[in-house]
Amino acid sequence: MKINLEATTILGVRKNGIAVIGGDGQVTFGHTVLKGNATKIRTLYNGKVLAGFAGSTADAFILFDMFENNLQQRKGDLVKSVIDFGKAWRKDKYLRRLEAMMIVLNPEHIFILSGNGDVVEPEDGELAAIGSGGNYAISAARALVKHSNLAPEEIVKESLHIAADLCIYTNHNIKILKIEGKR
């Protein structure tokens, strides 16, 4: 049985020099919930970069480690790291078979890394979402950014709860990480 690549929701928000990422805790296998409190987000490079994944858990751990190695080699330069990572992902036959996507961000940049080795910087440079509930979460986040004065962590929390209300592969066990840039 193939594990659904999109069976989760991860949302990243950059606003006012703050980077926030959040994700739900549901792990599914086919149509069965295996676990409800998984952690799919983490800090990298001494807490200066946030990352989250959707897809196969085992594949995500490989990708987190590889990406963190790129960050170390590039001394934390997120832009250079995602470009190098995308090239490596695309060239390597083994990596191209991994079933995962990632969002990586810091207070200055946000990127989506796909299983094809694509590196996408969202058009607005502030919001990115992946997973089965990603479209619900990003829609809610866009509305909240435009029509409220909520802090970035509240935008992530509320948007993920809306996604969990709509997406059967997303639950309300929300975890959030935040880093602040230099002011």
mmCIF file of C-alpha atoms in Angstrom:
data_model
loop_
_atom_site.group_PDB
_atom_site.id
_atom_site.type_symbol
_atom_site.label_atom_id
_atom_site.label_comp_id
_atom_site.label_asym_id
_atom_site.label_seq_id
_atom_site.Cartn_x
_atom_site.Cartn_y
_atom_site.Cartn_z
ATOM 1 C CA MET A 1 0.000 0.000 0.000
ATOM 2 C CA LYS A 2 1.353 3.401 -0.976
ATOM 3 C CA ILE A 3 1.519 6.082 1.692
ATOM 4 C CA ASN A 4 -0.237 9.268 0.627
ATOM 5 C CA LEU A 5 2.324 11.984 -0.091
ATOM 6 C CA GLU A 6 -0.104 14.699 0.899
ATOM 7 C CA ALA A 7 -1.569 13.170 4.075
ATOM 8 C CA THR A 8 -0.808 16.026 6.460
ATOM 9 C CA THR A 9 -0.836 19.790 6.629
ATOM 10 C CA ILE A 10 2.183 22.047 7.110
ATOM 11 C CA LEU A 11 1.953 25.841 6.999
ATOM 12 C CA GLY A 12 4.767 28.394 7.098
ATOM 13 C CA VAL A 13 4.271 32.131 7.647
ATOM 14 C CA ARG A 14 6.773 35.013 7.512
ATOM 15 C CA LYS A 15 5.515 38.315 8.884
ATOM 16 C CA ASN A 16 7.111 41.322 10.585
ATOM 17 C CA GLY A 17 10.541 39.673 10.906
ATOM 18 C CA ILE A 18 9.073 36.520 12.451
ATOM 19 C CA ALA A 19 9.069 33.031 10.908
ATOM 20 C CA VAL A 20 6.527 30.464 12.103
ATOM 21 C CA ILE A 21 5.843 26.913 10.992
ATOM 22 C CA GLY A 22 3.120 24.604 12.166
ATOM 23 C CA GLY A 23 1.856 21.145 11.414
ATOM 24 C CA ASP A 24 -0.730 18.678 12.541
ATOM 25 C CA GLY A 25 0.125 15.378 14.187
ATOM 26 C CA GLN A 26 -1.790 12.830 12.130
ATOM 27 C CA VAL A 27 0.041 9.942 10.478
ATOM 28 C CA THR A 28 -2.028 7.851 8.101
ATOM 29 C CA PHE A 29 -1.493 4.638 6.233
ATOM 30 C CA GLY A 30 -4.061 4.335 3.504
ATOM 31 C CA HIS A 31 -7.387 5.090 5.180
ATOM 32 C CA THR A 32 -6.174 4.322 8.712
ATOM 33 C CA VAL A 33 -4.853 6.723 11.324
ATOM 34 C CA LEU A 34 -1.673 5.202 12.766
ATOM 35 C CA LYS A 35 -0.737 8.031 15.108
ATOM 36 C CA GLY A 36 -2.253 11.333 16.108
ATOM 37 C CA ASN A 37 0.621 13.177 17.780
ATOM 38 C CA ALA A 38 3.575 12.986 15.386
ATOM 39 C CA THR A 39 5.992 15.899 15.084
ATOM 40 C CA LYS A 40 6.522 16.960 11.479
ATOM 41 C CA ILE A 41 8.311 20.240 12.090
ATOM 42 C CA ARG A 42 11.720 21.051 13.526
ATOM 43 C CA THR A 43 14.359 23.705 13.884
ATOM 44 C CA LEU A 44 17.608 23.394 11.964
ATOM 45 C CA TYR A 45 20.981 25.120 11.994
ATOM 46 C CA ASN A 46 21.074 26.032 15.670
ATOM 47 C CA GLY A 47 17.454 27.211 15.705
ATOM 48 C CA LYS A 48 17.889 29.667 12.812
ATOM 49 C CA VAL A 49 15.865 27.755 10.197
ATOM 50 C CA LEU A 50 12.452 26.085 10.462
ATOM 51 C CA ALA A 51 11.433 23.054 8.420
ATOM 52 C CA GLY A 52 8.372 20.860 8.040
ATOM 53 C CA PHE A 53 7.490 17.898 5.876
ATOM 54 C CA ALA A 54 4.564 16.131 4.290
ATOM 55 C CA GLY A 55 4.903 12.580 3.065
ATOM 56 C CA SER A 56 6.721 9.462 4.121
ATOM 57 C CA THR A 57 8.191 9.839 7.598
ATOM 58 C CA ALA A 58 11.289 7.784 6.880
ATOM 59 C CA ASP A 59 11.958 9.808 3.732
ATOM 60 C CA ALA A 60 11.488 13.051 5.637
ATOM 61 C CA PHE A 61 14.161 12.150 8.189
ATOM 62 C CA ILE A 62 16.634 11.506 5.352
ATOM 63 C CA LEU A 63 15.735 14.847 3.786
ATOM 64 C CA PHE A 64 15.957 16.772 7.071
ATOM 65 C CA ASP A 65 19.453 15.378 7.660
ATOM 66 C CA MET A 66 20.569 16.124 4.100
ATOM 67 C CA PHE A 67 19.180 19.621 4.215
ATOM 68 C CA GLU A 68 20.804 20.347 7.555
ATOM 69 C CA ASN A 69 24.141 19.183 6.112
ATOM 70 C CA ASN A 70 23.661 21.660 3.248
ATOM 71 C CA LEU A 71 22.937 24.415 5.772
ATOM 72 C CA GLN A 72 26.126 23.551 7.661
ATOM 73 C CA GLN A 73 28.203 23.579 4.475
ATOM 74 C CA ARG A 74 26.690 26.919 3.426
ATOM 75 C CA LYS A 75 27.050 28.428 6.931
ATOM 76 C CA GLY A 76 23.284 28.855 7.291
ATOM 77 C CA ASP A 77 22.682 30.603 3.960
ATOM 78 C CA LEU A 78 19.146 29.428 3.259
ATOM 79 C CA VAL A 79 18.998 30.546 -0.381
ATOM 80 C CA LYS A 80 22.220 28.773 -1.377
ATOM 81 C CA SER A 81 21.246 25.726 0.679
ATOM 82 C CA VAL A 82 17.880 25.237 -1.036
ATOM 83 C CA ILE A 83 19.451 25.599 -4.478
ATOM 84 C CA ASP A 84 22.157 23.034 -3.672
ATOM 85 C CA PHE A 85 19.597 20.753 -2.069
ATOM 86 C CA GLY A 86 17.256 20.972 -5.058
ATOM 87 C CA LYS A 87 20.090 20.089 -7.432
ATOM 88 C CA ALA A 88 21.149 17.104 -5.316
ATOM 89 C CA TRP A 89 17.561 15.885 -4.958
ATOM 90 C CA ARG A 90 16.965 16.114 -8.703
ATOM 91 C CA LYS A 91 20.239 14.403 -9.727
ATOM 92 C CA ASP A 92 20.217 11.472 -7.307
ATOM 93 C CA LYS A 93 18.226 8.414 -8.498
ATOM 94 C CA TYR A 94 17.522 7.304 -4.926
ATOM 95 C CA LEU A 95 16.416 10.727 -3.709
ATOM 96 C CA ARG A 96 14.037 11.210 -6.640
ATOM 97 C CA ARG A 97 12.054 8.223 -5.340
ATOM 98 C CA LEU A 98 11.522 9.761 -1.919
ATOM 99 C CA GLU A 99 7.899 10.594 -1.236
ATOM 100 C CA ALA A 100 8.068 13.857 0.662
ATOM 101 C CA MET A 101 7.843 17.626 0.354
ATOM 102 C CA MET A 102 9.335 20.233 2.653
ATOM 103 C CA ILE A 103 8.820 23.835 3.646
ATOM 104 C CA VAL A 104 11.917 25.617 4.926
ATOM 105 C CA LEU A 105 12.007 29.185 6.178
ATOM 106 C CA ASN A 106 13.709 31.793 8.260
ATOM 107 C CA PRO A 107 12.658 35.395 8.927
ATOM 108 C CA GLU A 108 13.995 36.460 5.487
ATOM 109 C CA HIS A 109 12.939 33.644 3.125
ATOM 110 C CA ILE A 110 10.432 30.827 2.670
ATOM 111 C CA PHE A 111 10.673 27.923 0.191
ATOM 112 C CA ILE A 112 8.797 24.781 -0.821
ATOM 113 C CA LEU A 113 11.028 21.838 -1.810
ATOM 114 C CA SER A 114 9.301 19.153 -3.871
ATOM 115 C CA GLY A 115 9.996 15.498 -4.507
ATOM 116 C CA ASN A 116 11.087 16.390 -8.031
ATOM 117 C CA GLY A 117 13.877 18.608 -6.764
ATOM 118 C CA ASP A 118 11.867 21.778 -7.384
ATOM 119 C CA VAL A 119 12.624 24.842 -5.293
ATOM 120 C CA VAL A 120 9.698 27.258 -5.149
ATOM 121 C CA GLU A 121 9.697 30.621 -3.420
ATOM 122 C CA PRO A 122 6.036 31.591 -2.999
ATOM 123 C CA GLU A 123 4.937 34.624 -4.989
ATOM 124 C CA ASP A 124 4.107 36.687 -1.910
ATOM 125 C CA GLY A 125 7.216 35.473 -0.062
ATOM 126 C CA GLU A 126 5.203 35.168 3.147
ATOM 127 C CA LEU A 127 3.047 32.028 3.059
ATOM 128 C CA ALA A 128 3.588 28.417 2.032
ATOM 129 C CA ALA A 129 1.609 25.244 2.671
ATOM 130 C CA ILE A 130 1.978 21.604 1.714
ATOM 131 C CA GLY A 131 0.036 18.427 2.267
ATOM 132 C CA SER A 132 -3.561 17.397 1.799
ATOM 133 C CA GLY A 133 -4.865 20.270 3.912
ATOM 134 C CA GLY A 134 -2.398 22.762 2.477
ATOM 135 C CA ASN A 135 -4.867 24.577 0.238
ATOM 136 C CA TYR A 136 -7.322 24.996 3.115
ATOM 137 C CA ALA A 137 -4.593 26.258 5.446
ATOM 138 C CA ILE A 138 -3.096 28.722 2.985
ATOM 139 C CA SER A 139 -6.524 30.083 2.044
ATOM 140 C CA ALA A 140 -7.312 30.717 5.694
ATOM 141 C CA ALA A 141 -3.864 32.232 6.281
ATOM 142 C CA ARG A 142 -4.231 34.608 3.331
ATOM 143 C CA ALA A 143 -7.567 35.828 4.660
ATOM 144 C CA LEU A 144 -6.205 36.249 8.183
ATOM 145 C CA VAL A 145 -3.115 38.138 6.981
ATOM 146 C CA LYS A 146 -5.264 40.446 4.877
ATOM 147 C CA HIS A 147 -8.139 41.035 7.306
ATOM 148 C CA SER A 148 -6.679 40.794 10.804
ATOM 149 C CA ASN A 149 -3.840 41.946 12.978
ATOM 150 C CA LEU A 150 -3.107 38.490 14.343
ATOM 151 C CA ALA A 151 0.473 37.561 15.185
ATOM 152 C CA PRO A 152 2.101 35.038 12.824
ATOM 153 C CA GLU A 153 1.826 32.156 15.330
ATOM 154 C CA GLU A 154 -1.919 32.831 15.743
ATOM 155 C CA ILE A 155 -2.355 32.899 11.965
ATOM 156 C CA VAL A 156 -0.668 29.496 11.716
ATOM 157 C CA LYS A 157 -2.675 28.031 14.594
ATOM 158 C CA GLU A 158 -6.064 29.255 13.368
ATOM 159 C CA SER A 159 -5.362 28.310 9.750
ATOM 160 C CA LEU A 160 -4.310 24.780 10.696
ATOM 161 C CA HIS A 161 -7.451 24.341 12.804
ATOM 162 C CA ILE A 162 -9.564 25.392 9.821
ATOM 163 C CA ALA A 163 -7.701 22.888 7.643
ATOM 164 C CA ALA A 164 -8.267 20.163 10.258
ATOM 165 C CA ASP A 165 -12.006 20.885 10.191
ATOM 166 C CA LEU A 166 -12.050 20.251 6.435
ATOM 167 C CA CYS A 167 -9.319 17.703 5.616
ATOM 168 C CA ILE A 168 -9.749 14.105 6.790
ATOM 169 C CA TYR A 169 -5.955 13.609 6.753
ATOM 170 C CA THR A 170 -5.332 16.517 9.160
ATOM 171 C CA ASN A 171 -6.061 16.599 12.892
ATOM 172 C CA HIS A 172 -6.238 19.262 15.592
ATOM 173 C CA ASN A 173 -3.017 18.177 17.334
ATOM 174 C CA ILE A 174 -1.157 21.277 16.184
ATOM 175 C CA LYS A 175 2.520 21.964 16.896
ATOM 176 C CA ILE A 176 4.119 25.328 16.184
ATOM 177 C CA LEU A 177 7.706 26.619 16.081
ATOM 178 C CA LYS A 178 8.793 30.266 15.851
ATOM 179 C CA ILE A 179 11.981 32.213 15.316
ATOM 180 C CA GLU A 180 12.457 35.959 15.322
ATOM 181 C CA GLY A 181 14.825 37.870 13.088
ATOM 182 C CA LYS A 182 17.052 40.739 14.049
ATOM 183 C CA ARG A 183 15.161 43.892 14.831
#
